[in-house]
Coordinates of C-alpha atoms in Angstrom, one line a residue:
Chain A
M1 CA -6.8 -63.8 -9.5
E2 CA -7.9 -64.8 -12.9
T3 CA -11.2 -63.6 -14.5
A4 CA -12.4 -66.8 -16.1
K5 CA -15.6 -68.4 -14.8
F6 CA -14.1 -71.8 -14.1
I7 CA -10.9 -72.2 -12.0
V8 CA -9.8 -75.8 -12.5
I9 CA -7.4 -77.1 -9.9
T10 CA -5.2 -80.1 -10.9
G11 CA -2.0 -81.8 -9.7
H12 CA -0.5 -84.9 -8.3
Y13 CA -2.2 -87.0 -5.7
G14 CA -1.7 -85.4 -2.3
C15 CA -0.2 -82.2 -3.5
G16 CA -2.8 -80.1 -1.6
K17 CA -5.4 -79.4 -4.3
T18 CA -8.3 -79.6 -1.9
N19 CA -6.7 -77.3 0.7
F20 CA -5.9 -74.8 -2.0
A21 CA -9.4 -75.0 -3.4
V22 CA -11.0 -74.4 0.0
N23 CA -8.7 -71.5 0.7
A24 CA -9.3 -69.9 -2.7
A25 CA -13.1 -70.4 -2.3
L26 CA -13.1 -68.8 1.2
D27 CA -11.0 -65.8 -0.1
I28 CA -13.3 -65.2 -3.1
A29 CA -16.4 -65.4 -0.9
K30 CA -14.8 -62.9 1.5
T31 CA -14.6 -60.3 -1.4
G32 CA -18.4 -60.6 -1.7
E33 CA -18.3 -62.5 -5.0
K34 CA -20.3 -65.7 -5.3
V35 CA -18.4 -68.9 -5.5
T36 CA -19.2 -72.6 -6.0
V37 CA -16.7 -75.4 -5.4
V38 CA -17.2 -78.6 -7.4
D39 CA -15.7 -81.8 -6.0
L40 CA -14.7 -83.6 -9.2
D41 CA -12.5 -86.2 -7.5
I42 CA -13.1 -89.6 -8.9
V43 CA -10.0 -91.2 -7.4
N44 CA -9.8 -90.4 -3.7
P45 CA -12.2 -91.9 -1.2
Y46 CA -10.9 -89.9 1.8
F47 CA -9.8 -86.3 2.6
R48 CA -11.8 -84.5 -0.1
T49 CA -13.6 -81.2 -0.6
A50 CA -16.9 -82.9 0.3
D51 CA -15.6 -82.8 3.9
F52 CA -15.9 -78.9 3.9
K53 CA -19.5 -78.3 3.2
E54 CA -20.3 -76.6 6.5
L55 CA -17.2 -74.4 6.4
L56 CA -17.9 -73.3 2.8
N57 CA -21.6 -72.8 3.4
S58 CA -20.8 -70.7 6.5
V59 CA -19.3 -68.0 4.2
G60 CA -22.0 -68.3 1.6
A61 CA -19.9 -70.5 -0.8
E62 CA -21.7 -73.4 -2.4
L63 CA -20.4 -77.0 -2.7
T64 CA -21.4 -79.4 -5.4
V65 CA -20.3 -83.0 -4.8
P66 CA -21.0 -86.3 -6.6
M67 CA -23.9 -88.0 -4.9
Y68 CA -21.8 -90.9 -3.7
A69 CA -18.8 -88.9 -2.3
N70 CA -17.9 -89.9 1.2
S71 CA -20.4 -92.7 1.1
N72 CA -19.5 -96.4 1.0
L73 CA -20.3 -96.6 -2.7
D74 CA -16.8 -96.4 -4.2
I75 CA -17.8 -95.5 -7.7
P76 CA -16.6 -92.6 -9.9
A77 CA -20.1 -91.4 -10.7
L78 CA -20.6 -87.7 -11.6
D79 CA -24.3 -87.0 -11.4
F80 CA -24.2 -83.4 -12.3
D81 CA -23.6 -81.2 -15.3
L82 CA -21.4 -78.2 -15.5
I83 CA -23.7 -76.6 -18.1
G84 CA -26.2 -76.1 -15.3
L85 CA -23.6 -74.8 -13.0
K86 CA -22.3 -72.4 -15.6
K87 CA -25.6 -70.5 -15.2
R88 CA -24.8 -69.9 -11.5
E89 CA -23.6 -66.5 -10.5
G90 CA -19.9 -66.0 -9.7
R91 CA -16.9 -68.2 -9.9
I92 CA -16.7 -72.0 -10.0
I93 CA -13.7 -73.7 -8.6
I94 CA -13.3 -77.3 -9.7
D95 CA -11.2 -79.6 -7.4
V96 CA -10.1 -82.4 -9.7
G97 CA -8.8 -85.8 -8.7
G98 CA -5.1 -86.5 -8.7
D99 CA -2.8 -87.1 -11.8
D100 CA -3.9 -87.8 -15.3
E101 CA -6.4 -90.4 -14.0
G102 CA -8.3 -87.8 -12.0
S103 CA -8.1 -85.3 -14.9
K104 CA -9.9 -87.6 -17.2
A105 CA -13.1 -86.6 -15.5
L106 CA -12.7 -83.1 -17.0
G107 CA -12.9 -84.4 -20.6
R108 CA -16.6 -84.8 -20.5
F109 CA -17.0 -81.1 -19.5
L110 CA -14.5 -79.8 -22.1
P111 CA -17.1 -78.0 -24.3
V112 CA -18.3 -76.1 -21.2
L113 CA -14.8 -75.3 -19.9
Q114 CA -13.0 -74.3 -23.2
G115 CA -12.6 -70.6 -23.5
D116 CA -14.0 -69.8 -20.1
S117 CA -11.6 -71.5 -17.7
V118 CA -8.1 -71.4 -16.3
M119 CA -6.4 -74.5 -15.2
L120 CA -4.0 -74.2 -12.3
Y121 CA -1.3 -76.9 -11.6
V122 CA -0.6 -77.5 -7.9
V123 CA 2.8 -78.9 -7.1
N124 CA 4.5 -80.0 -3.9
K125 CA 8.3 -80.5 -4.2
Y126 CA 8.1 -82.9 -1.2
R127 CA 5.9 -85.4 -2.9
Y128 CA 7.4 -88.4 -4.5
L129 CA 7.0 -88.5 -8.3
T130 CA 6.9 -84.7 -8.6
S131 CA 10.0 -83.9 -6.5
T132 CA 12.0 -82.6 -9.4
P133 CA 10.9 -79.9 -12.0
E134 CA 11.3 -82.5 -14.7
E135 CA 8.9 -85.0 -13.1
A136 CA 6.5 -82.2 -12.3
L137 CA 6.5 -81.0 -15.9
E138 CA 6.0 -84.6 -17.2
L139 CA 3.0 -85.0 -15.0
M140 CA 1.6 -81.6 -16.0
R141 CA 1.8 -82.6 -19.7
E142 CA 0.0 -85.9 -18.9
I143 CA -2.7 -84.0 -17.1
E144 CA -3.1 -81.6 -20.0
Y145 CA -3.3 -84.5 -22.4
A146 CA -5.9 -86.3 -20.3
S147 CA -8.1 -83.2 -19.7
G148 CA -7.8 -81.5 -23.1
L149 CA -7.0 -78.2 -21.3
K150 CA -3.7 -76.3 -20.9
C151 CA -2.4 -75.2 -17.5
S152 CA -1.9 -71.5 -17.2
G153 CA -0.3 -71.1 -13.8
I154 CA 1.6 -73.0 -11.2
I155 CA 0.5 -73.1 -7.6
N156 CA 3.6 -73.9 -5.5
N157 CA 2.1 -75.6 -2.5
S158 CA 5.3 -77.3 -1.4
N159 CA 4.8 -78.6 2.2
L160 CA 5.7 -81.3 4.6
G161 CA 2.4 -81.4 6.4
E162 CA 2.6 -80.6 10.1
E163 CA 6.4 -80.3 9.8
T164 CA 6.3 -77.4 7.3
N165 CA 8.3 -74.3 8.3
A166 CA 9.6 -71.2 6.6
E167 CA 12.7 -73.1 5.3
T168 CA 10.5 -75.8 3.8
V169 CA 8.7 -73.2 1.7
R170 CA 11.9 -71.2 0.9
N171 CA 13.7 -74.4 -0.3
S172 CA 10.9 -75.0 -2.8
L173 CA 11.3 -71.6 -4.7
K174 CA 14.0 -72.7 -7.1
Y175 CA 12.1 -75.8 -7.9
A176 CA 9.0 -73.8 -8.7
E177 CA 10.9 -71.3 -10.8
E178 CA 12.6 -74.0 -12.8
L179 CA 9.3 -75.7 -13.5
S180 CA 7.8 -72.3 -14.5
R181 CA 10.7 -71.7 -16.9
T182 CA 10.5 -75.1 -18.6
A183 CA 6.7 -75.1 -18.6
G184 CA 6.5 -71.6 -19.9
I185 CA 3.8 -70.5 -17.4
P186 CA 4.2 -68.3 -14.3
V187 CA 4.2 -69.3 -10.7
A188 CA 0.7 -67.9 -9.9
A189 CA 1.0 -68.4 -6.1
T190 CA 3.4 -69.7 -3.5
C191 CA 1.2 -71.1 -0.7
C192 CA 2.3 -70.8 2.9
K193 CA 1.1 -69.9 6.3
A194 CA 0.7 -66.1 6.7
E195 CA 3.7 -65.9 9.0
Y196 CA 6.1 -67.2 6.3
A197 CA 4.7 -65.0 3.5
N198 CA 7.0 -62.0 3.9
G199 CA 9.3 -61.6 1.0
L200 CA 8.1 -64.7 -0.9
P201 CA 7.3 -64.2 -4.6
A202 CA 3.6 -64.4 -5.3
A203 CA 3.0 -65.4 -1.7
Y204 CA -0.5 -66.7 -1.0
P205 CA -1.2 -67.0 2.7
V206 CA -3.3 -70.2 3.3
K207 CA -4.7 -71.9 6.4
V208 CA -4.5 -75.6 6.8
Y209 CA -8.1 -77.0 6.6
V210 CA -7.4 -80.5 5.6
K211 CA -6.6 -82.1 8.9
K212 CA -6.4 -85.4 10.6
P213 CA -9.1 -86.3 13.0
W214 CA -6.8 -85.9 16.0
E215 CA -5.7 -82.4 14.9
E216 CA -9.1 -81.0 15.0
Chain B
M1 CA 19.5 -89.6 5.6
A2 CA 17.6 -88.7 2.5
E3 CA 15.4 -85.6 2.4
K4 CA 12.0 -85.9 4.0
S5 CA 9.0 -86.3 1.7
L6 CA 5.3 -86.3 2.2
M7 CA 3.7 -89.6 1.6
K8 CA 0.4 -91.3 1.8
G9 CA 0.5 -94.2 4.3
N10 CA -0.2 -96.7 1.5
E11 CA 2.6 -95.3 -0.7
A12 CA 5.0 -95.4 2.2
L13 CA 4.2 -99.0 3.0
A14 CA 4.9 -99.9 -0.7
E15 CA 8.2 -98.0 -0.8
A16 CA 9.3 -99.5 2.5
A17 CA 8.6 -103.0 1.2
L18 CA 11.0 -102.4 -1.7
R19 CA 13.6 -101.0 0.7
A20 CA 13.2 -104.1 2.8
G21 CA 14.2 -106.2 -0.2
C22 CA 10.7 -107.4 -1.2
K23 CA 11.2 -108.7 -4.7
C24 CA 7.7 -109.8 -5.6
F25 CA 4.3 -108.3 -4.9
F26 CA 1.1 -110.1 -5.7
G27 CA -2.1 -108.2 -5.2
Y28 CA -5.7 -107.4 -6.1
P29 CA -7.2 -103.9 -5.8
I30 CA -9.5 -102.9 -3.1
T31 CA -10.2 -99.6 -1.4
P32 CA -8.7 -98.2 0.8
Q33 CA -5.3 -99.9 0.1
T34 CA -5.1 -99.7 -3.7
E35 CA -2.3 -97.2 -3.7
I36 CA 0.0 -99.9 -2.5
S37 CA -0.6 -101.8 -5.7
A38 CA -0.6 -98.7 -7.9
Y39 CA 2.7 -97.6 -6.4
L40 CA 4.4 -100.9 -6.8
S41 CA 3.1 -101.4 -10.3
K42 CA 5.2 -98.3 -11.2
R43 CA 8.2 -98.9 -9.0
M44 CA 8.8 -102.7 -9.1
P45 CA 9.8 -102.9 -12.7
K46 CA 12.3 -100.1 -12.3
V47 CA 14.2 -101.9 -9.5
G48 CA 14.1 -105.3 -11.0
G49 CA 11.3 -106.7 -9.0
T50 CA 8.0 -108.3 -10.0
F51 CA 4.6 -106.7 -9.6
L52 CA 1.7 -109.0 -10.4
Q53 CA -2.0 -108.2 -10.3
A54 CA -3.6 -111.5 -9.7
E55 CA -7.1 -112.6 -10.8
S56 CA -8.3 -112.7 -7.2
E57 CA -7.1 -112.4 -3.6
V58 CA -7.1 -116.2 -3.3
A59 CA -4.7 -116.3 -6.3
A60 CA -2.5 -113.6 -4.9
I61 CA -1.9 -115.2 -1.6
N62 CA -1.2 -118.6 -3.2
M63 CA 1.4 -116.8 -5.4
V64 CA 2.9 -115.5 -2.2
Y65 CA 2.9 -119.2 -0.9
G66 CA 4.8 -120.3 -4.0
C67 CA 7.2 -117.3 -4.0
A68 CA 8.0 -117.6 -0.3
S69 CA 8.8 -121.3 -0.8
S70 CA 11.6 -120.2 -3.1
G71 CA 13.1 -118.1 -0.3
I72 CA 12.4 -114.7 -1.9
R73 CA 10.9 -111.9 0.2
C74 CA 7.4 -111.3 -1.0
M75 CA 4.2 -109.5 0.0
T76 CA 0.6 -109.1 -0.6
S77 CA -1.8 -106.4 0.6
S78 CA -5.6 -106.0 0.8
S79 CA -8.4 -104.7 2.9
S80 CA -10.8 -106.5 5.2
P81 CA -13.0 -108.5 2.7
G82 CA -9.9 -109.4 0.7
I83 CA -8.0 -110.6 3.8
S84 CA -10.9 -113.0 4.5
L85 CA -10.3 -114.5 1.1
K86 CA -6.6 -114.9 1.8
T87 CA -7.0 -116.7 5.1
E88 CA -6.9 -120.2 3.6
G89 CA -3.6 -119.3 1.9
I90 CA -2.2 -117.7 5.0
S91 CA -2.9 -120.9 7.0
Y92 CA -1.0 -123.0 4.4
I93 CA 1.9 -120.6 4.5
A94 CA 2.0 -120.9 8.3
G95 CA 1.6 -124.7 8.0
A96 CA 4.6 -124.8 5.7
D97 CA 6.7 -122.5 8.0
L98 CA 7.2 -119.8 5.4
P99 CA 7.9 -116.1 5.9
C100 CA 5.9 -113.4 4.1
V101 CA 4.3 -110.1 4.8
V102 CA 0.6 -109.4 4.5
I103 CA -0.8 -105.9 4.8
N104 CA -4.4 -105.3 5.9
V105 CA -5.6 -101.7 5.5
Q106 CA -8.9 -102.3 7.4
R107 CA -12.3 -101.0 6.3
G108 CA -15.7 -101.4 7.8
G109 CA -17.4 -104.8 7.9
P110 CA -18.8 -107.5 8.1
G111 CA -19.5 -108.5 4.5
L112 CA -18.7 -105.9 1.9
G113 CA -19.1 -103.3 4.7
G114 CA -17.8 -100.0 3.7
I115 CA -14.6 -98.2 2.6
Q116 CA -14.1 -96.0 5.6
P117 CA -11.6 -96.9 8.3
S118 CA -12.2 -99.6 10.9
Q119 CA -10.4 -101.9 13.4
A120 CA -13.0 -104.7 13.3
D121 CA -10.5 -107.3 12.0
Y122 CA -8.7 -107.5 15.4
W123 CA -10.2 -110.9 16.3
Q124 CA -9.5 -112.3 12.9
V125 CA -5.9 -111.2 12.7
T126 CA -4.9 -112.2 16.3
H127 CA -7.1 -115.3 16.7
A128 CA -8.3 -116.7 13.5
L129 CA -6.3 -115.7 10.4
G130 CA -7.0 -119.1 9.0
H131 CA -7.8 -122.6 10.2
G132 CA -5.5 -124.6 12.5
D133 CA -3.2 -124.1 15.4
F134 CA -1.0 -121.1 14.4
H135 CA -0.1 -117.5 14.9
A136 CA 1.1 -114.7 12.7
L137 CA 3.2 -111.8 13.8
V138 CA 0.9 -108.7 14.0
F139 CA 2.2 -105.2 14.0
A140 CA -0.1 -102.1 14.5
P141 CA 1.8 -99.0 13.5
A142 CA 0.2 -95.6 14.3
S143 CA 2.0 -93.2 11.9
V144 CA 3.2 -93.2 8.4
Q145 CA 6.9 -93.2 9.5
E146 CA 6.2 -96.1 11.9
M147 CA 4.6 -98.0 9.0
V148 CA 7.8 -97.5 7.1
D149 CA 10.0 -98.8 10.0
T150 CA 7.6 -101.7 10.6
V151 CA 7.8 -103.1 7.2
T152 CA 11.5 -104.0 7.5
K153 CA 11.0 -105.3 11.0
A154 CA 8.1 -107.5 9.8
F155 CA 10.2 -109.0 7.0
D156 CA 13.1 -109.6 9.3
L157 CA 11.1 -111.3 12.0
A158 CA 9.1 -113.3 9.5
D159 CA 12.4 -114.7 8.1
E160 CA 13.8 -115.3 11.5
F161 CA 10.8 -117.2 12.8
R162 CA 9.6 -118.6 9.5
M163 CA 6.1 -117.4 9.9
P164 CA 3.7 -114.9 8.2
A165 CA 3.8 -111.3 9.5
V166 CA 0.8 -109.0 9.2
I167 CA 0.9 -105.2 9.2
L168 CA -2.5 -104.2 10.5
A169 CA -3.3 -100.6 9.3
D170 CA -6.7 -99.0 8.6
G171 CA -8.1 -96.7 6.0
L172 CA -7.1 -93.6 7.9
L173 CA -3.4 -94.7 8.2
G174 CA -3.4 -95.8 4.5
Q175 CA -4.9 -92.7 3.1
M176 CA -3.4 -89.9 5.3
M177 CA -0.3 -88.1 4.4
E178 CA 2.7 -87.4 6.8
P179 CA 6.3 -86.6 6.3
V180 CA 8.6 -89.6 6.1
Q181 CA 12.2 -90.3 5.8
F182 CA 14.0 -93.4 4.3
D183 CA 17.6 -94.2 4.9
D184 CA 20.0 -93.7 2.0
A185 CA 20.8 -97.4 1.6
E186 CA 20.6 -98.7 -1.9
I187 CA 17.7 -101.0 -2.7
V188 CA 18.9 -104.6 -2.6
L189 CA 16.1 -107.1 -3.5
S190 CA 16.2 -110.3 -1.6
D191 CA 17.5 -113.7 -2.7
A192 CA 17.4 -117.1 -1.0
S193 CA 21.1 -117.1 0.0
K194 CA 20.4 -117.2 3.8
K195 CA 17.5 -119.7 3.5
P196 CA 18.9 -123.2 3.3
W197 CA 15.3 -124.5 3.4
A198 CA 14.3 -122.7 0.2
A199 CA 13.0 -124.8 -2.7
N200 CA 14.9 -122.9 -5.3
G201 CA 16.6 -125.6 -7.2
H202 CA 19.1 -128.2 -5.7
Q203 CA 21.4 -128.1 -8.7
N204 CA 22.4 -131.7 -7.8
K205 CA 24.4 -130.3 -4.9
R206 CA 22.0 -131.0 -2.0
K207 CA 18.9 -133.0 -1.2
H208 CA 15.5 -131.8 -2.3
N209 CA 13.9 -129.2 -0.1
I210 CA 10.2 -130.0 0.2
I211 CA 7.6 -127.3 1.2
N212 CA 4.5 -128.9 2.5
S213 CA 1.8 -128.5 5.1
L214 CA 0.3 -132.1 4.8
Y215 CA 1.3 -134.7 7.4
L216 CA 0.1 -138.2 6.9
Q217 CA 0.6 -139.3 10.5
P218 CA -1.2 -137.4 13.4
D219 CA 1.8 -137.7 15.7
Q220 CA 4.1 -136.2 13.1
L221 CA 1.7 -133.3 12.7
E222 CA 1.4 -132.9 16.5
D223 CA 5.2 -132.8 16.8
K224 CA 5.4 -130.2 14.1
V225 CA 2.8 -128.0 15.6
A226 CA 4.4 -128.4 19.1
E227 CA 7.8 -127.4 17.6
R228 CA 6.1 -124.3 16.1
F229 CA 4.6 -123.3 19.4
K230 CA 8.0 -123.5 21.0
R231 CA 9.1 -120.9 18.5
Y232 CA 6.0 -118.8 19.4
E233 CA 7.1 -118.8 23.0
K234 CA 10.4 -117.3 22.0
V235 CA 8.6 -114.6 19.9
K236 CA 6.3 -113.8 22.9
A237 CA 9.3 -113.5 25.2
E238 CA 11.4 -111.3 22.9
H239 CA 9.2 -109.3 20.6
S240 CA 6.1 -108.0 22.2
E241 CA 6.1 -104.2 22.1
A242 CA 4.0 -101.3 23.5
V243 CA 4.5 -97.6 24.0
A244 CA 3.2 -96.1 27.3
D245 CA 2.7 -92.4 28.0
Y246 CA 1.7 -90.7 31.2
C247 CA 0.9 -94.0 32.9
D248 CA 3.0 -93.9 36.1
D249 CA 0.6 -91.9 38.2
A250 CA -2.5 -92.5 36.1
D251 CA -5.9 -93.3 37.7
T252 CA -7.3 -94.2 34.3
V253 CA -5.2 -95.9 31.7
V254 CA -6.4 -95.9 28.1
V255 CA -5.5 -98.8 25.8
A256 CA -5.7 -98.2 22.1
Y257 CA -3.7 -99.2 19.0
G258 CA -3.1 -97.8 15.5
S259 CA -4.8 -94.6 14.4
T260 CA -7.2 -94.9 17.3
A261 CA -4.2 -94.5 19.7
R262 CA -3.6 -91.1 18.0
L263 CA -7.2 -90.0 18.7
A264 CA -7.0 -91.4 22.2
K265 CA -3.7 -89.7 22.9
S266 CA -5.1 -86.4 21.9
A267 CA -8.0 -87.0 24.4
V268 CA -5.5 -88.1 27.1
E269 CA -3.5 -84.9 26.7
A270 CA -6.6 -82.8 26.8
A271 CA -7.6 -84.6 30.1
R272 CA -4.1 -84.0 31.5
K273 CA -4.5 -80.3 30.7
E274 CA -7.6 -80.3 32.8
G275 CA -5.6 -81.9 35.7
M276 CA -6.9 -85.4 35.4
K277 CA -4.5 -88.3 35.9
V278 CA -4.9 -90.2 32.7
G279 CA -2.3 -92.3 30.8
I280 CA -2.2 -94.3 27.5
I281 CA -0.6 -97.5 26.5
R282 CA -0.5 -98.4 22.8
P283 CA 0.2 -102.0 21.8
V284 CA 2.6 -101.9 18.9
T285 CA 2.5 -105.7 18.4
L286 CA -1.0 -107.2 18.7
W287 CA 0.5 -110.7 18.5
P288 CA 2.4 -111.2 20.6
F289 CA 0.2 -109.1 22.8
P290 CA 2.2 -106.9 25.2
V291 CA 0.8 -108.5 28.3
K292 CA 3.6 -107.5 30.7
Q293 CA 3.7 -103.9 29.5
I294 CA 0.0 -103.5 29.9
Q295 CA 0.2 -105.1 33.4
K296 CA 2.9 -102.6 34.3
A297 CA 1.0 -99.6 32.8
C298 CA -2.2 -100.4 34.7
E299 CA -0.5 -101.3 38.0
N300 CA -1.5 -98.1 39.8
A301 CA -4.7 -97.4 37.8
K302 CA -8.2 -97.5 39.3
N303 CA -9.7 -98.4 36.0
V304 CA -8.9 -99.0 32.3
L305 CA -10.5 -97.7 29.1
V306 CA -10.1 -99.6 25.8
V307 CA -10.8 -97.5 22.7
E308 CA -11.2 -99.2 19.3
M309 CA -12.9 -98.6 16.0
S310 CA -15.1 -101.6 16.5
M311 CA -17.7 -102.9 19.0
G312 CA -14.8 -104.0 21.3
Q313 CA -12.4 -106.8 20.4
M314 CA -9.0 -106.1 21.9
I315 CA -10.8 -105.4 25.2
D316 CA -10.9 -109.2 25.9
D317 CA -7.1 -109.4 25.6
V318 CA -6.7 -106.3 27.9
K319 CA -8.9 -108.0 30.5
L320 CA -6.9 -111.2 30.3
A321 CA -3.6 -109.2 30.5
I322 CA -4.6 -107.7 33.9
N323 CA -6.5 -110.8 35.0
C324 CA -9.7 -108.8 35.3
S325 CA -8.1 -107.2 38.4
K326 CA -9.8 -103.8 37.7
P327 CA -12.8 -102.5 35.8
V328 CA -12.2 -102.3 32.1
E329 CA -14.6 -100.1 30.1
F330 CA -15.0 -99.6 26.4
Y331 CA -15.6 -96.8 24.0
G332 CA -15.7 -97.3 20.3
R333 CA -17.3 -96.4 17.0
T334 CA -17.8 -98.8 14.2
G335 CA -18.9 -99.1 10.5
G336 CA -16.3 -96.6 9.3
V337 CA -17.1 -93.9 11.9
I338 CA -14.0 -92.4 13.5
P339 CA -14.3 -91.7 17.2
K340 CA -13.6 -88.0 18.0
P341 CA -11.1 -87.1 20.7
A342 CA -13.9 -85.1 22.4
E343 CA -16.0 -88.3 22.7
I344 CA -13.1 -90.2 24.2
L345 CA -12.5 -87.3 26.6
A346 CA -16.1 -87.4 27.7
K347 CA -15.8 -91.1 28.4
I348 CA -12.6 -90.6 30.4
K349 CA -14.4 -87.9 32.5
E350 CA -17.4 -90.2 33.0
M351 CA -14.9 -92.8 34.4
G352 CA -13.1 -90.3 36.6
G353 CA -15.7 -90.6 39.3
K354 CA -15.5 -94.4 39.5
N355 CA -13.0 -96.7 41.1

């Protein structure tokens, strides 16, 4: 993947940023490189990276979460500083909250991130408000504006949750290509289960870690 | 049918309301239901409806009271503490025989409680959603698609019986994502055309329609309440709903609703795999409570297990439904803690030796 210190993961609410962030962190850790995941979600009270502390720690990956994440204190407080984190060895994956609202949290860290980060834009064709390349591009621009950073790659994470099959993924390729063409940045990865990866452009086999409590 | 899409429960409830013709939404933000407001604030103006963020929950429910009086389909949504604030208004709406839909995406309580999922508002929604002798229709969907389908049903039955309808969700159902499908029908926002009682301007063509819940004479009020309770009997006879699985030969029948039913079903299926005779019945309507369906599901059972995300509230209605004819036990977590299927399975096993 990219060589920058910070990998910033943005996208629409519910497009699968967290699942991608967890997969990417586990894969980086597997190569022996150090990796830290930062949960920068100031929007979502449920289903967030903070849920995966044990899993990440089990492969030697670190997790930094806001002190109130997953507590009953529903406030967007970020009680840490990326300057400190920058001194840490290895990669730092930042899982950002959804939409431009979530991306505002990046603004404060801009001086740290500029020049040493890549921002990836996760999309899901099957999510409302980003189901056409035009809508997805519009939101990408809003996120870039809110964060002060430019997206450099598209992560096509198109899925229908538990009903995802090979066709679901295949039917999203054109959408991702069209977004790539209009946005002027490449499709960096097409996320799918390993069994569907064959023949897909930039296929990135992922596991589904973000689950509902009855699926565990 | 349109292509499937992946939606959060809250978003799906909001879109479903539009498709049911809900023209006006009055709300006030509270976690974990805020996406309903956020979604409608973007969508309502595009389809010619009205989204209004009120100054408080009390204001929002009274806006619903006014809007419903004019015969237009309208809705409000909140989470537990906000619903408590709305109860006065809901009572007035029931007292004025008006239809509306109220969504409660429950969180932990009492008081400010927490923001994680809970089912601790069961007593409130089924027994005391405001002062006075009245009921509201209460639906407890268990999936995002079912929430979509329930919204239309809630509006239709609220109109038919001129009473408030509540969709009782919880933070888990509101926040989780599942594939959903809407039908292709064009969005047609409601008007008052089929509501001759609506106070929407008489145009000098008919008498005034007066919307009111105040009765100056006790016997008039008694007559009115009695008439309303006759309607409730019809609702009870025709609209109670439950889904039973694996109950026919079950020694233990689990009763659970909403997201807890999903957790319990996963435990029941695990028990079946181990050869235990366990079934599950899920009340889909909490008022009217599916008494007959529960009686039937528990007919051959030795014992019954009620699972809730509370200290045990629906359990009383289950005991009444089966006239306390067999032991009814309880397993639950509260305060925003979600019971794990493995915990429920352990309880089922514990009960396996008893009769």
